[in-house]
Rosetta silent file (secondary structure, phi, psi, omega in degrees, C-alpha in Angstrom):
SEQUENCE: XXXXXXXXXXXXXXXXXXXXXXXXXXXXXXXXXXXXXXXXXXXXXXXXXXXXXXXXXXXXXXXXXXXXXXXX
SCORE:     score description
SCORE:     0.000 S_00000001
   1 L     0.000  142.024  163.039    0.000    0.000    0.000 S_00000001
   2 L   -69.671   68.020 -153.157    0.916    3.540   -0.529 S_00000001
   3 L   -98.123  177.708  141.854    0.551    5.549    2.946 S_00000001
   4 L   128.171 -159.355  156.678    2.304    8.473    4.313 S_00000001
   5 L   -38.391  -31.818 -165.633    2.974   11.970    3.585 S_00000001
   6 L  -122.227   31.069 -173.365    1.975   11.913   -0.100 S_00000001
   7 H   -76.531  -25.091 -171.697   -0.966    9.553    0.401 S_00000001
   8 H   -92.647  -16.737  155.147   -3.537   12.011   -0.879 S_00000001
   9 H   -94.011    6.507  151.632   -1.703   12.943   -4.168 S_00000001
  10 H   -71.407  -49.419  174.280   -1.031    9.676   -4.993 S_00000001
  11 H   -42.834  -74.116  166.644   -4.855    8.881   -4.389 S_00000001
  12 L   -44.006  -18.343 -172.997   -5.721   11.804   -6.536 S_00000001
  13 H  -105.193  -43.203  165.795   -3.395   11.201   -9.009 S_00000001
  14 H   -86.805   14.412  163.198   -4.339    7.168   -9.816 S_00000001
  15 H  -101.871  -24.662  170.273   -8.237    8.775   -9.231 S_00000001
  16 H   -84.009  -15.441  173.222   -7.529   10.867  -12.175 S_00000001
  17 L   -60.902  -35.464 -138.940   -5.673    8.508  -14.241 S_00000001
  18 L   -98.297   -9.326  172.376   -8.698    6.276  -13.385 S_00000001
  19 L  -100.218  116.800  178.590  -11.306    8.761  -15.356 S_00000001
  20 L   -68.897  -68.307 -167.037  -12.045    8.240  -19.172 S_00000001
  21 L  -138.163  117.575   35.924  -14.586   11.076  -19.471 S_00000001
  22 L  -107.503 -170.207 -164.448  -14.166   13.698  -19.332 S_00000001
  23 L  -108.075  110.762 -174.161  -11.011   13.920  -20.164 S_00000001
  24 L   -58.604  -43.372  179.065   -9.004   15.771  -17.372 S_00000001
  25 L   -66.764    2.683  130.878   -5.697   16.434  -19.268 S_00000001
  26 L    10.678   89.298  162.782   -8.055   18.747  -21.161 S_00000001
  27 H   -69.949  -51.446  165.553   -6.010   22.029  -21.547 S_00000001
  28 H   -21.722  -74.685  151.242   -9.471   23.674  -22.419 S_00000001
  29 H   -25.679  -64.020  157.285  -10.812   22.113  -20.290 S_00000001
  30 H   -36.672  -72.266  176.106   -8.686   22.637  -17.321 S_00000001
  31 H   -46.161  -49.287  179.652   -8.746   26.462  -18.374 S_00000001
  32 L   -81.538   10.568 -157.506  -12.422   26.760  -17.913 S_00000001
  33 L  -118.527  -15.639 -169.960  -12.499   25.390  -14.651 S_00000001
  34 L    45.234   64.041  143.165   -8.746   27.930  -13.882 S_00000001
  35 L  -145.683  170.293 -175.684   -7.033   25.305  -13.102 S_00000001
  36 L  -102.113  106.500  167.931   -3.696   23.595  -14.038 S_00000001
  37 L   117.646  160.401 -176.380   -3.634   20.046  -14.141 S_00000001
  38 H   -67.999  -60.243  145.544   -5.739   16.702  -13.995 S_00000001
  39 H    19.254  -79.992 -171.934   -5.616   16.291  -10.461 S_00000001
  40 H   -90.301    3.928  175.508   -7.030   19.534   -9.573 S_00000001
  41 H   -69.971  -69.243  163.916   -9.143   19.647  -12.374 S_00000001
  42 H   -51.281  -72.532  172.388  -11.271   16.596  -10.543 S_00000001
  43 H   -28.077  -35.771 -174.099  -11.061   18.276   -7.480 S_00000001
  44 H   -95.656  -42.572  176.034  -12.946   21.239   -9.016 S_00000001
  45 H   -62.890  -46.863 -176.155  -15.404   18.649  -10.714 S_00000001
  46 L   -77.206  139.685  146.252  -16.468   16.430   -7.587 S_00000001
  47 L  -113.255  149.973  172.412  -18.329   17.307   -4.721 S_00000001
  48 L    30.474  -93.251  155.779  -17.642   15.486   -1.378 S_00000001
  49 H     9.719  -95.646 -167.828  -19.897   12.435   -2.383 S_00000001
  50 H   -41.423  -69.259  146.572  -19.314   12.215   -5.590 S_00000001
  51 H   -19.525  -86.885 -144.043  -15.193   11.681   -4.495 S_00000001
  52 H   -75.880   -2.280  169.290  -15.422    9.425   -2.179 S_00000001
  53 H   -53.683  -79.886 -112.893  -18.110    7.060   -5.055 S_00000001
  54 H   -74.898  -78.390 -173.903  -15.152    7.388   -7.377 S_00000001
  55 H   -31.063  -43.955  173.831  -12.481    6.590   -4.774 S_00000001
  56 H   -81.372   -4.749  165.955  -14.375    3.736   -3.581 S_00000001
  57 H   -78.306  -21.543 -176.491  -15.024    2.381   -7.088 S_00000001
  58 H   -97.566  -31.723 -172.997  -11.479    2.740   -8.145 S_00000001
  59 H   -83.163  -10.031 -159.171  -10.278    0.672   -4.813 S_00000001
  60 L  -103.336  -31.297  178.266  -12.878   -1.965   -5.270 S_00000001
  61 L   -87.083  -29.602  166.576  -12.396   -2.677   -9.201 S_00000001
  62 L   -74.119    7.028  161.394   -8.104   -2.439   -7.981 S_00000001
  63 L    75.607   22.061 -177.786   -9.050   -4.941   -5.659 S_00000001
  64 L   -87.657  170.509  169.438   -8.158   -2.350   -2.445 S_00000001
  65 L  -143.601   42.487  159.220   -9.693   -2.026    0.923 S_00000001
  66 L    91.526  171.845 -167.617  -10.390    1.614    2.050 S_00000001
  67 L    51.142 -126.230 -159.247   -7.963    3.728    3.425 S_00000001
  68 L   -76.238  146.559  176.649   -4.699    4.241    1.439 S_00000001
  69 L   -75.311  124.871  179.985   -5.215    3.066   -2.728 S_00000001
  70 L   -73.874  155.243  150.163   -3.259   -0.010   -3.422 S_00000001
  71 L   -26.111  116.512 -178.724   -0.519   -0.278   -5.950 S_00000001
  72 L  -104.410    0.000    0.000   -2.329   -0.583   -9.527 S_00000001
């Protein structure tokens, strides 16, 4: 498992990898939302909820169990 210091941008970073559409690396995209990157792009898309569905959808088809996102 991935813990620690950087556990929430790894988690954010395999949650955005983990979205087909829309497409986060979107420069357009990105722009109309003012922000730089996929990451924070998703951050600006989700509310509360809506995160933790995705997180738990991404640990359960990776085979994870809550808390820190396993190694894909």
């Amino acid at each position: 498992k991935r813990c620690g210091e950087n556990e929430k941008r790894y988690e954010m970073t395999v949650l955005a990898e983990s979205v087909i559409f829309p497409d986060l690396k979107d420069a357009a995209l990105q722009d109309s939302y003012g922000v730089v990157g996929a990451e924070k792009l998703l951050g600006k898309l989700l509310l509360s909820g809506e995160y933790d569905a995705l997180r738990s959808a991404v640990e359960e088809i990776n085979g994870g169990e809550g808390g820190c996102i396993d190694y894909i």
